[in-house]
XYZ file of C-alpha atoms in Angstrom:
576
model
C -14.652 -33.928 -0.751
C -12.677 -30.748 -2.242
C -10.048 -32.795 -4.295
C -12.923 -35.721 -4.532
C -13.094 -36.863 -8.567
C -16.572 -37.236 -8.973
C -17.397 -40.025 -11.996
C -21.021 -41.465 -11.769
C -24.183 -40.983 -11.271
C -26.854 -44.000 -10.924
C -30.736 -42.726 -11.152
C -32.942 -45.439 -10.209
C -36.946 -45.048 -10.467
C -38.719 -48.261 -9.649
C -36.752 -51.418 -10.942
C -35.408 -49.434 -13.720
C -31.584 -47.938 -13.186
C -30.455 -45.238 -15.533
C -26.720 -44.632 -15.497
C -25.584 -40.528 -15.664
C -23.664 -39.197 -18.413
C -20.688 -36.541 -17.983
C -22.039 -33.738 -20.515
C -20.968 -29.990 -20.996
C -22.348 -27.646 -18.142
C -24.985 -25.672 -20.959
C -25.748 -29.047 -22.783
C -26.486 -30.709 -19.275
C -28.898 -28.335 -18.085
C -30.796 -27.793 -21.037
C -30.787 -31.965 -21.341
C -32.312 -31.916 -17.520
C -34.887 -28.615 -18.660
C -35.850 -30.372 -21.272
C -36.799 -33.571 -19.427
C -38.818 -31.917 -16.443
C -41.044 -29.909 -19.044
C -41.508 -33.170 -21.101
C -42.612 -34.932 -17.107
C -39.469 -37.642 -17.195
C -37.739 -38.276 -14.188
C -34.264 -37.094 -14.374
C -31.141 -35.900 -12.240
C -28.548 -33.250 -12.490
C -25.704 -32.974 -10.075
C -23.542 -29.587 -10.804
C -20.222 -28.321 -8.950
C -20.941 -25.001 -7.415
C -17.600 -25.215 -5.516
C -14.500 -27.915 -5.289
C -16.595 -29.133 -2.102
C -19.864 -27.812 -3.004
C -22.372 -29.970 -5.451
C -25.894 -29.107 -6.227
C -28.294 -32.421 -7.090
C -31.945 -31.875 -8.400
C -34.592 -34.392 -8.977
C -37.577 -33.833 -11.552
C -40.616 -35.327 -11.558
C -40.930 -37.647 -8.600
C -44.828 -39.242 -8.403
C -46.644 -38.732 -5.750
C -45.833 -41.707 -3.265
C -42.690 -42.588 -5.411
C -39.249 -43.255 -4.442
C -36.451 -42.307 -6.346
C -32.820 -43.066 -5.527
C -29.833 -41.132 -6.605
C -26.122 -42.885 -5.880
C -23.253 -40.856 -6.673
C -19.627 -42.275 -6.923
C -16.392 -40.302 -6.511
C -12.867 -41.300 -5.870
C -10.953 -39.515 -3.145
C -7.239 -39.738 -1.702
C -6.765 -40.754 1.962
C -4.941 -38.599 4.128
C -1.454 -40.683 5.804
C -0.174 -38.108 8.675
C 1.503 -38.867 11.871
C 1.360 -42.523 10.658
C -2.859 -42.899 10.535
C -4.946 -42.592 7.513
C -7.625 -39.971 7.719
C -11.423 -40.464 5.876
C -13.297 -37.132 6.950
C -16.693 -36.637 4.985
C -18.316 -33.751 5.717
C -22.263 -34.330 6.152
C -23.759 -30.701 6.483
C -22.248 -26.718 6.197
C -21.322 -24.189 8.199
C -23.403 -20.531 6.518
C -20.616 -18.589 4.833
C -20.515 -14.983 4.731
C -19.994 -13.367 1.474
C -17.950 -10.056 2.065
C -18.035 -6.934 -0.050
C -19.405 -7.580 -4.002
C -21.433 -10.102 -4.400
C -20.659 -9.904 -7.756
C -16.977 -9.859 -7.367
C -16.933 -14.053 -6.926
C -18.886 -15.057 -9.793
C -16.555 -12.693 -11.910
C -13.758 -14.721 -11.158
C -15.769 -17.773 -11.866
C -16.729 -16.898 -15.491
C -20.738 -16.241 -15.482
C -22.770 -15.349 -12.172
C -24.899 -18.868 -13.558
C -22.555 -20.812 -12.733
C -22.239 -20.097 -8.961
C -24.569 -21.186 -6.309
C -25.706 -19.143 -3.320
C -25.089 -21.339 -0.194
C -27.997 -23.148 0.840
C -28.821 -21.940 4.579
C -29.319 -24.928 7.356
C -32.381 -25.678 8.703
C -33.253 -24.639 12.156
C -33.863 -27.086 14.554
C -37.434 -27.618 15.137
C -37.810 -31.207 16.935
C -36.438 -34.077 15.070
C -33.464 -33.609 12.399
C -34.714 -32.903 9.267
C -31.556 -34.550 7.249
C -30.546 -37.815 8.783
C -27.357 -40.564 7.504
C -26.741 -44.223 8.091
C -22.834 -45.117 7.150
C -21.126 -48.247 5.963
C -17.754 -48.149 5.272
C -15.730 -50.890 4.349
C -11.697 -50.565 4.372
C -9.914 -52.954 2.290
C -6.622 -51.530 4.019
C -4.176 -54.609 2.699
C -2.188 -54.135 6.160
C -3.397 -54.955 9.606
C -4.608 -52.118 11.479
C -3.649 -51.120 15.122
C -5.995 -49.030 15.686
C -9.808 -47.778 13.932
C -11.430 -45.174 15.736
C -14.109 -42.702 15.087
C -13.835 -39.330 16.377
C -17.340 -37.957 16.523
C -19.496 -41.117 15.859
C -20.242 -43.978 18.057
C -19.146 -46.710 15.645
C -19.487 -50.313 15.538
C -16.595 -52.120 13.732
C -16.111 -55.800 12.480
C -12.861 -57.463 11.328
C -12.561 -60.192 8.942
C -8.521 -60.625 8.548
C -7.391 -57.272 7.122
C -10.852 -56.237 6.134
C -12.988 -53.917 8.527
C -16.595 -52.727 7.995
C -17.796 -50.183 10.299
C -21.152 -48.784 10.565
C -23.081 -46.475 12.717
C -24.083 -48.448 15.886
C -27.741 -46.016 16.237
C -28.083 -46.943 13.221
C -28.938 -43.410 11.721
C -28.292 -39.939 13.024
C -28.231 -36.382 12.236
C -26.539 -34.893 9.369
C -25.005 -32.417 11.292
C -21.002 -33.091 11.627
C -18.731 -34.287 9.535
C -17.776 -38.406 10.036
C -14.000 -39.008 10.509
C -12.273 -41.704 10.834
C -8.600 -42.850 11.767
C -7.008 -45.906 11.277
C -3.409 -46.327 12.142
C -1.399 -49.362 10.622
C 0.491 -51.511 13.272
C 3.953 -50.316 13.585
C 6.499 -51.270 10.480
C 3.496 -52.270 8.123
C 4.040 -49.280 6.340
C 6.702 -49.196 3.329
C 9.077 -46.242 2.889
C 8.004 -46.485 -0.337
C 4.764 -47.122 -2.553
C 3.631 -46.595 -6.162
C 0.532 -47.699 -7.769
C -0.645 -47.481 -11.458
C -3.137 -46.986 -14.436
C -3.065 -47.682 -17.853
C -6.030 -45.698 -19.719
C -4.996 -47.203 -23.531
C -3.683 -43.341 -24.487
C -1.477 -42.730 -21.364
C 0.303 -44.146 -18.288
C -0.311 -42.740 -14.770
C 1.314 -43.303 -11.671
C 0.736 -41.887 -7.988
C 3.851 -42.313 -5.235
C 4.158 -42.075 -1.958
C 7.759 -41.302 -0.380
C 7.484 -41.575 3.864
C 10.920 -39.892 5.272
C 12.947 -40.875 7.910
C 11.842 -40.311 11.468
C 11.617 -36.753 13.104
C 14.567 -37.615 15.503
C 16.920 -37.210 13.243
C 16.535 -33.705 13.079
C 18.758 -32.802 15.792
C 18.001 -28.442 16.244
C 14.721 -26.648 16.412
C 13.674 -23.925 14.067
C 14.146 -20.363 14.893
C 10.166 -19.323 14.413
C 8.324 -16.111 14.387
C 4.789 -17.471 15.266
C 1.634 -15.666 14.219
C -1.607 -16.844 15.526
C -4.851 -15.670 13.492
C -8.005 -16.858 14.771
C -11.577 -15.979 13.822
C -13.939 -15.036 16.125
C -16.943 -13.981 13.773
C -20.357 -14.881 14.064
C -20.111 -18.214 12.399
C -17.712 -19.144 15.352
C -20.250 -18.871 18.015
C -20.728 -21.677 20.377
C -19.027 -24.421 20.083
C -15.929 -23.554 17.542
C -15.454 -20.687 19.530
C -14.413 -22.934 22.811
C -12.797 -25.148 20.363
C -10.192 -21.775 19.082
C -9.747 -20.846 22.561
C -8.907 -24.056 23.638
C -6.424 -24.775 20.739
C -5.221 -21.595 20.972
C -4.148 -21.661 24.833
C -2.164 -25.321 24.057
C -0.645 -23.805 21.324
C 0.789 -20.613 22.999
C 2.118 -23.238 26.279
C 4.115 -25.127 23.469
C 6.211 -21.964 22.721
C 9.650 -21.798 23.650
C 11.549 -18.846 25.166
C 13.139 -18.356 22.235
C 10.619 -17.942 19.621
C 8.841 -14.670 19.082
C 4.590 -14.400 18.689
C 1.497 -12.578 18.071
C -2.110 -12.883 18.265
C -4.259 -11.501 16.027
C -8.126 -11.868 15.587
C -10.909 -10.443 13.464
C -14.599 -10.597 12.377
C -15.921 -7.485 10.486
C -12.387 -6.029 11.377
C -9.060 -7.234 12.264
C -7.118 -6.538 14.999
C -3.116 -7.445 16.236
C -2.795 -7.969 20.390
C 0.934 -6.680 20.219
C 1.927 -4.025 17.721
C 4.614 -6.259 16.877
C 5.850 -10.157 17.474
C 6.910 -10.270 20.948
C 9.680 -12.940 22.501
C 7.433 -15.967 24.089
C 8.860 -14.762 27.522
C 6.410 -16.191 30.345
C 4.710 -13.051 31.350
C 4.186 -12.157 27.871
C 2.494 -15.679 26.925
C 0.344 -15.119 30.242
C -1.055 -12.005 28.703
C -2.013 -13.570 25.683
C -3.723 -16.441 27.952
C -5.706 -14.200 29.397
C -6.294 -12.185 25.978
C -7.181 -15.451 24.618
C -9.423 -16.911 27.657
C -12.279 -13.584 27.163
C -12.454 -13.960 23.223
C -16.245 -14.190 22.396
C -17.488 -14.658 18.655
C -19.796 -11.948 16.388
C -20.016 -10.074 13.459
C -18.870 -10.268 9.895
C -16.504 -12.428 8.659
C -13.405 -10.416 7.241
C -10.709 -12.061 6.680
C -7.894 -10.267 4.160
C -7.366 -7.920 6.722
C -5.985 -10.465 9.229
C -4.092 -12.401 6.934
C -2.384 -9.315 5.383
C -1.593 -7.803 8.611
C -0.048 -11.655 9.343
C 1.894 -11.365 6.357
C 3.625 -7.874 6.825
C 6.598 -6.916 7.806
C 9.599 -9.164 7.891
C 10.555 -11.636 10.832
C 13.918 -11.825 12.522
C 17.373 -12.737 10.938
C 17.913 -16.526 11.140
C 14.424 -17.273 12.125
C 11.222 -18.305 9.784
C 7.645 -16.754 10.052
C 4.902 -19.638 10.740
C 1.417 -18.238 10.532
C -1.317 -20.561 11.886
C -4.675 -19.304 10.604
C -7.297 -20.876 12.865
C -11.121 -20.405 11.367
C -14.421 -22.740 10.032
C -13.103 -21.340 6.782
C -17.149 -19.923 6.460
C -16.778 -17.448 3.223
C -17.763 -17.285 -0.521
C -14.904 -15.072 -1.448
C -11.868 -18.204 -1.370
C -10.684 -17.050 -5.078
C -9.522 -13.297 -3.177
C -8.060 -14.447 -0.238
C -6.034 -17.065 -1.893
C -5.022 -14.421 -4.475
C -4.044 -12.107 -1.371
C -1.722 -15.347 0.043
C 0.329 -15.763 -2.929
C 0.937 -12.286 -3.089
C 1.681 -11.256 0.209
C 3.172 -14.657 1.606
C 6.698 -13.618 1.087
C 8.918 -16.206 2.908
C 6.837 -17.235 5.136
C 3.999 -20.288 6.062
C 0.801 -20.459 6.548
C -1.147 -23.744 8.016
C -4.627 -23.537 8.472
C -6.351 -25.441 11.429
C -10.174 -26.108 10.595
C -12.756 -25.769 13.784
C -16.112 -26.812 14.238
C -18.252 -29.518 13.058
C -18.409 -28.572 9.292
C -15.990 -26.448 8.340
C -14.852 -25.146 5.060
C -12.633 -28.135 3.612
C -12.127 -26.523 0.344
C -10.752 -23.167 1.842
C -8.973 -24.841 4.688
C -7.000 -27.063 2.080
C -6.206 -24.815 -0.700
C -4.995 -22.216 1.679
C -2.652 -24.347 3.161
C -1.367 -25.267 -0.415
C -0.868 -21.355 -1.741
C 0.707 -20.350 2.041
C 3.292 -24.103 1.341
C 1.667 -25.514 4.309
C -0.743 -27.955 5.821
C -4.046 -28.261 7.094
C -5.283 -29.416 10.175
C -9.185 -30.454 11.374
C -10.019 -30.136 15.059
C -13.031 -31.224 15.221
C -14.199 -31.678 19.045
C -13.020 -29.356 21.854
C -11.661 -32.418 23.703
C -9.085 -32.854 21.042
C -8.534 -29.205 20.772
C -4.835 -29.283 23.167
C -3.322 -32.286 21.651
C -3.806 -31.335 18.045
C -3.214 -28.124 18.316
C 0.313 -29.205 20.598
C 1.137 -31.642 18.159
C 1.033 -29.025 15.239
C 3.448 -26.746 17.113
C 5.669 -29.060 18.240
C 6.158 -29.999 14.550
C 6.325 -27.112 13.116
C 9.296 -26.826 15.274
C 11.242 -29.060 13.288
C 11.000 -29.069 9.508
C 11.577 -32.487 8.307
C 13.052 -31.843 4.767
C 13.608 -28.730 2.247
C 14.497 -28.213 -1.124
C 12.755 -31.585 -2.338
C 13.413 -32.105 -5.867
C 11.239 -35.445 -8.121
C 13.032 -36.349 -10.937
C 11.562 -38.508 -13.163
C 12.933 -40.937 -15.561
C 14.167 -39.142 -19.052
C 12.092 -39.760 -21.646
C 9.030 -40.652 -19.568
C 7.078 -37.574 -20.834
C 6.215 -36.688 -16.916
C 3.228 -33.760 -16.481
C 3.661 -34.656 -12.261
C 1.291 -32.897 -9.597
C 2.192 -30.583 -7.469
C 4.797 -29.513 -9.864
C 6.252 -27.900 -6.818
C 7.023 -29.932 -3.546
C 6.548 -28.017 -0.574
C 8.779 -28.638 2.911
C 7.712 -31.752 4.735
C 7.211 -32.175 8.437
C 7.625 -34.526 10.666
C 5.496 -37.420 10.100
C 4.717 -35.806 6.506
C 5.155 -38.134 3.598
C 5.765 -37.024 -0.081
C 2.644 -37.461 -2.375
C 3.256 -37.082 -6.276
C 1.276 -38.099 -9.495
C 2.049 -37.824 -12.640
C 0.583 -38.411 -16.391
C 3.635 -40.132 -18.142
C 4.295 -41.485 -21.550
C 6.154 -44.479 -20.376
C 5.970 -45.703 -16.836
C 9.358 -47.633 -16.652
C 12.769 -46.725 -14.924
C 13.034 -44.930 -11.590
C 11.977 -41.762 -9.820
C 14.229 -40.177 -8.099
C 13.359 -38.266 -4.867
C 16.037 -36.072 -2.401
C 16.138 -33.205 -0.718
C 17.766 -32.403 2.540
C 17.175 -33.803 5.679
C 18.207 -31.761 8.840
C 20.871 -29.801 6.139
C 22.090 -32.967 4.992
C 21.823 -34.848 1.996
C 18.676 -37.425 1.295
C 18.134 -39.307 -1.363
C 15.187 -42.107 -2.439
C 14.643 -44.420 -5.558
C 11.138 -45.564 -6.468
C 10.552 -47.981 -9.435
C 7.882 -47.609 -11.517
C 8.101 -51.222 -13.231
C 6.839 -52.120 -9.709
C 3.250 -50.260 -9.575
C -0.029 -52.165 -8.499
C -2.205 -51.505 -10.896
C -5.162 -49.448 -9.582
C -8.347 -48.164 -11.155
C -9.096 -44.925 -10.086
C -5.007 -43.271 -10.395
C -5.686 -41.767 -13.976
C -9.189 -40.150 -12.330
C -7.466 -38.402 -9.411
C -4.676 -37.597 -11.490
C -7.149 -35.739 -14.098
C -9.113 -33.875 -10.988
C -5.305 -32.352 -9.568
C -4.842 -31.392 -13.323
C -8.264 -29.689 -13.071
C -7.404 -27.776 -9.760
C -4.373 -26.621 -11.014
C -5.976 -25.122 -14.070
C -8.635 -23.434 -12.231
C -5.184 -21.753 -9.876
C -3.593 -20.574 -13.342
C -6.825 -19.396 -14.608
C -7.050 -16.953 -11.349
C -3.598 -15.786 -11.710
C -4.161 -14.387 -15.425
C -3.694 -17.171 -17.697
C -5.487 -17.968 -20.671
C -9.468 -19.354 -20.185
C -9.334 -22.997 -19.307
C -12.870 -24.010 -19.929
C -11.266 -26.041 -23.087
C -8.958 -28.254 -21.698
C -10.905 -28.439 -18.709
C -14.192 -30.092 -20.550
C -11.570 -31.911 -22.298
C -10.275 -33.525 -19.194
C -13.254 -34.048 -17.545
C -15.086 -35.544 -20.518
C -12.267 -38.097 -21.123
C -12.307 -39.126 -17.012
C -15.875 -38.927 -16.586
C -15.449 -36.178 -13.884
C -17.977 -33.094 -12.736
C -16.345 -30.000 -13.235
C -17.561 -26.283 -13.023
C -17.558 -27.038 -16.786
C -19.083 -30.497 -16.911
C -22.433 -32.101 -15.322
C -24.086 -35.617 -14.944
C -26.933 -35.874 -15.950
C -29.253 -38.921 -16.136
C -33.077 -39.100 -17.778
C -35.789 -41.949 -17.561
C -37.182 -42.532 -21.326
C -40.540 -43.198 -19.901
C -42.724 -40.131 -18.516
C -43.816 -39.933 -14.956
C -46.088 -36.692 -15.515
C -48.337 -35.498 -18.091
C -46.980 -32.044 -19.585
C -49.804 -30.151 -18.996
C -50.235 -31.531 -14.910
C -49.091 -29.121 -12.753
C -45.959 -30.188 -9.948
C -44.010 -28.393 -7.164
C -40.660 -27.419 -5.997
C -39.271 -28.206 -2.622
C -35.512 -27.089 -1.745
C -33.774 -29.586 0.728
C -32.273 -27.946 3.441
C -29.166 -29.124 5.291
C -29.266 -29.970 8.933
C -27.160 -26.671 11.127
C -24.210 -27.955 12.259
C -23.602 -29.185 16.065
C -22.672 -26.287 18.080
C -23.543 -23.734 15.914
C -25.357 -21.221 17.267
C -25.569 -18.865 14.191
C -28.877 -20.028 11.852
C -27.971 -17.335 9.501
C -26.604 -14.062 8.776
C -28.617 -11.269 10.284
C -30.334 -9.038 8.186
C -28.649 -6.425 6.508
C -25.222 -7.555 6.948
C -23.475 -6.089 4.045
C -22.795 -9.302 0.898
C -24.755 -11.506 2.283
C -26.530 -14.280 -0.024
C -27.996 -17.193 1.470
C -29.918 -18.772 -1.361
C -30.147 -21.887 -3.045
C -29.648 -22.920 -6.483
C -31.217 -26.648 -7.173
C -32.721 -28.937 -4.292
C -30.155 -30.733 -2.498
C -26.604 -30.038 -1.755
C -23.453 -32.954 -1.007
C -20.534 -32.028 0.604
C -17.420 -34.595 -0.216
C -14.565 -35.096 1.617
C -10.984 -35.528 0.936
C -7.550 -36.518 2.141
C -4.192 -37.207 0.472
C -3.410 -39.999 -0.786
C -2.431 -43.149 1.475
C -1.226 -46.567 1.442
C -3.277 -49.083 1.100
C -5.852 -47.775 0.747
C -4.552 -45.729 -2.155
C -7.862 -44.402 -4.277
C -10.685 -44.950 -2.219
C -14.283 -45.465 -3.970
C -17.010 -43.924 -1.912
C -20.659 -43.460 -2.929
C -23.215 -40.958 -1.661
């Protein structure tokens, strides 16, 4: 998951269990190195990216099993009044455009970044294969529990559910989501749980505001569509844009403006300017729209800085919905190029395909003060896609302000609260000195007015709060680091080594005492590849496209999933 705090690691060879250690990135490796040449079993799992971990295994015995369990803690997603658990189980191949070289300068050393490991073509049965059992401790009774791309078989005892795969296991090759939706009113308007830590207090909120309804106008919008139609789009994600991107162009109203622009290797705009969503006009997009096929590079500053120029109507707001798998190295540039050139407007990025780019997808969305939305199956292509435009129709509330209570020593996260949408809630945490007195929240709602009190006597304590808390801290430093600030490898390792958490700075590592191998018997290396994901067409880059690296780094990659946080369920503990 790309905001997932990972915190353990649990080697176990045999009956024996050895329990990872968070060390320093360097000391971790050479801890691992030393192991393999010395013929002890041992893991290392390293970040490569936010979503992106590398695990390798040394010194498995011929015949042997060895199990690896890693733990992280992740924040639900609460939208539209349903949780959200997405965990991605394979990649999409990402392009790397331009400088190869350019992305591991931003990162710090070209060591610490990973090549993307390329999936395995399909040759008979799936090579990667996953059994799930997920348990939901929700505390509220549910409605409604649904999976949207797994057959599922679900048992209830009171307000405890356990669902599991009903074949049992199946390919790695989509990402597992599912939705559970709270029966109507068991939701609070207002939550806050808690940890203590012995040096600090932290504390994690959730603010739901009123309904949508009472925002009585609609939004004066310039809409700009971007949608990718590059290689990695081919087959299925590229029915899935077209079909999102035809409901999305029949929700516009004769009074909003639009353009449609697409790219691959290059980018290019269907109207040389927004043009009023007048029926004929939207027709011609249709049609535009209906003969998009996908190839090529994938290039994406072009688009979004074309997206971003100019300056929209008087009295009206520019929304830019950038529809993609998100399947690129270079995420540090382009989310440089959106807080530069975002100006006043939004951006909200809709994720297609069966394994898109979570990491991109989300942090985008943050820099462009938007949200992101997963389609994941073409059926569902025309309602989510409708529902997004239909809210972004109606902001919810602006100029949100959290004030916390003097004297409480507050470091909260985002320190900036974007505008909330309709069925949006407000998600804050915070590192305080003292969690007593009351949070304030307002902001206006439909230009008037709002105001909410939370009290932080009243937290449920929760293990897991400070963790999350420590990972946001984390991603924030890594954002200040890429707009110019001072190196934050230090307080980085600091945080991470306090929490327990893998970081691009910090690794856990685990190593059996005993030795499985002599040092002077010879062993081999075998990379695990992932599974290609359903409805991808593309099994890699072709040769000679310009940046591409398709390599792999260690043996095995995870991919972990995250939403924001949610009642309830507040931090969830999931292990891989």
């Amino acid at each position: 998951p790309e905001n997932a705090a990972v915190d353990s690691m649990r080697l176990q060879v045999g009956g024996r269990v050895i329990e990872g250690r968070i060390e320093p990135r360097a000391d971790a490796r050479r801890i691992y190195a030393d192991a393999r040449a010395e013929g002890r079993t041992a893991s290392l799992l390293e970040q490569q990216r936010p979503n992106l971990f590398s695990l390798a295994v040394a010194n498995i015995a011929p015949g042997a099993t060895v199990s690896v369990q890693v733990g992280y803690l992740e924040r639900l997603r609460y939208d539209a009044g349903r949780f959200t658990l997405r965990l991605p189980l394979t990649l999409t191949p990402r392009f790397e455009p331009g400088d190869p070289a350019s992305e591991a300068g931003h990162a710090g050393t070209g060591s610490e970044i990973a090549s993307i490991t390329p999936p395995a073509a399909r040759a008979g049965d799936a090579l990667q294969q996953v059994s799930i059992d997920a348990r939901i401790d929700a505390g509220i009774e549910l409605a409604s529990l649904e999976s949207l791309h797994h057959t599922i078989r679900s048992e209830r005892d009171g307000r405890r559910y356990r669902v599991s795969l009903r074949a049992g296991r199946v390919p790695a090759d989509r990402d597992f989501v599912l939705h559970w939706t709270p029966r109507a009113g068991a939701v609070p308007a207002a939550s806050v749980v808690g940890e203590h830590d012995g040096e600090a207090a932290y504390a994690a909120l959730m603010v739901l505001p009123p309904a949508a309804d009472q925002v009585p106008y609609p939004l004066a919008r310039e809409v700009i569509f971007v949608l990718d139609v590059s290689g990695s789009m081919a087959g299925a994600a590229i029915r899935q844009a077209r079909a999102a991107l035809a409901a999305a162009l029949g929700e516009l109203r004769a009074t909003d403006s639009f353009n449609v622009i697409t790219f691959s290797a290059s980018a290019r705009s269907l109207f040389p300017a927004a043009l009023p969503a007048h029926p004929q006009t939207v027709a011609h997009a249709l049609d535009y729209v209906a003969a998009l096929q996908a190839g090529g590079g994938t290039v994406m500053a072009p688009a979004l800085a074309m997206a971003f120029s100019g300056n929209p109507p008087l009295q009206s707001i520019r929304q830019v919905v950038f529809v993609t798998d998100g399947a690129v190295t270079n995420e540090r540039e382009l989310f440089d190029l959106i807080e530069r050139d975002l100006g006043a407007a939004r951006l909200f990025t809709v994720g297609l395909g069966s394994a898109p780019n979570g990491y991109f997808m989300r942090e985008a969305a943050r820099a462009g003060r938007g949200t992101f939305t997963y389609i994941g199956a073409i059926e569902e292509a025309g309602q989510r896609m409708g529902e997004l435009v239909a809210r972004l129709s109606r902001p919810l509330m602006t100029a949100i302000r959290v004030q916390w209570p003097p004297g409480s020593g507050a470091e909260p996260l985002p320190a900036a609260v974007p505008d909330l949408y309709a069925g949006e809630p407000l998600v804050v945490s915070a590192r305080l000195a003292h969690a007593t007195g009351s949070v304030v929240v307002s902001g206006r709602l439909a230009g008037m007015p709002w105001e909410a009190t939370v009290e932080l006597d009243a937290a449920h304590p929760t293990p897991g709060v400070a963790a999350l808390w420590a990972r946001e801290r984390i991603a924030e430093l890594e954002r200040e680091a890429r707009r110019g600030a001072a190196d934050p490898r230090a307080e980085i390792v600091e945080l991470a080594t306090r929490h327990g958490l893998v970081s691009r700075h910090t690794s856990l590592v685990a190593v059996e005492q005993s030795s499985a191998r002599r040092p002077d018997e010879p062993y081999t290396t075998t990379r695990v590849l992932n599974e290609i994901p359903a409805g991808n067409t593309l099994l890699a880059y072709p040769a000679g496209a310009a940046g591409v690296r398709l390599r792999v780094l260690l043996g095995g990659v995870f991919l972990l999933a995250a939403a924001y946080l949610g009642l309830g369920a507040w931090p969830a503990r999931a292990r891989a």
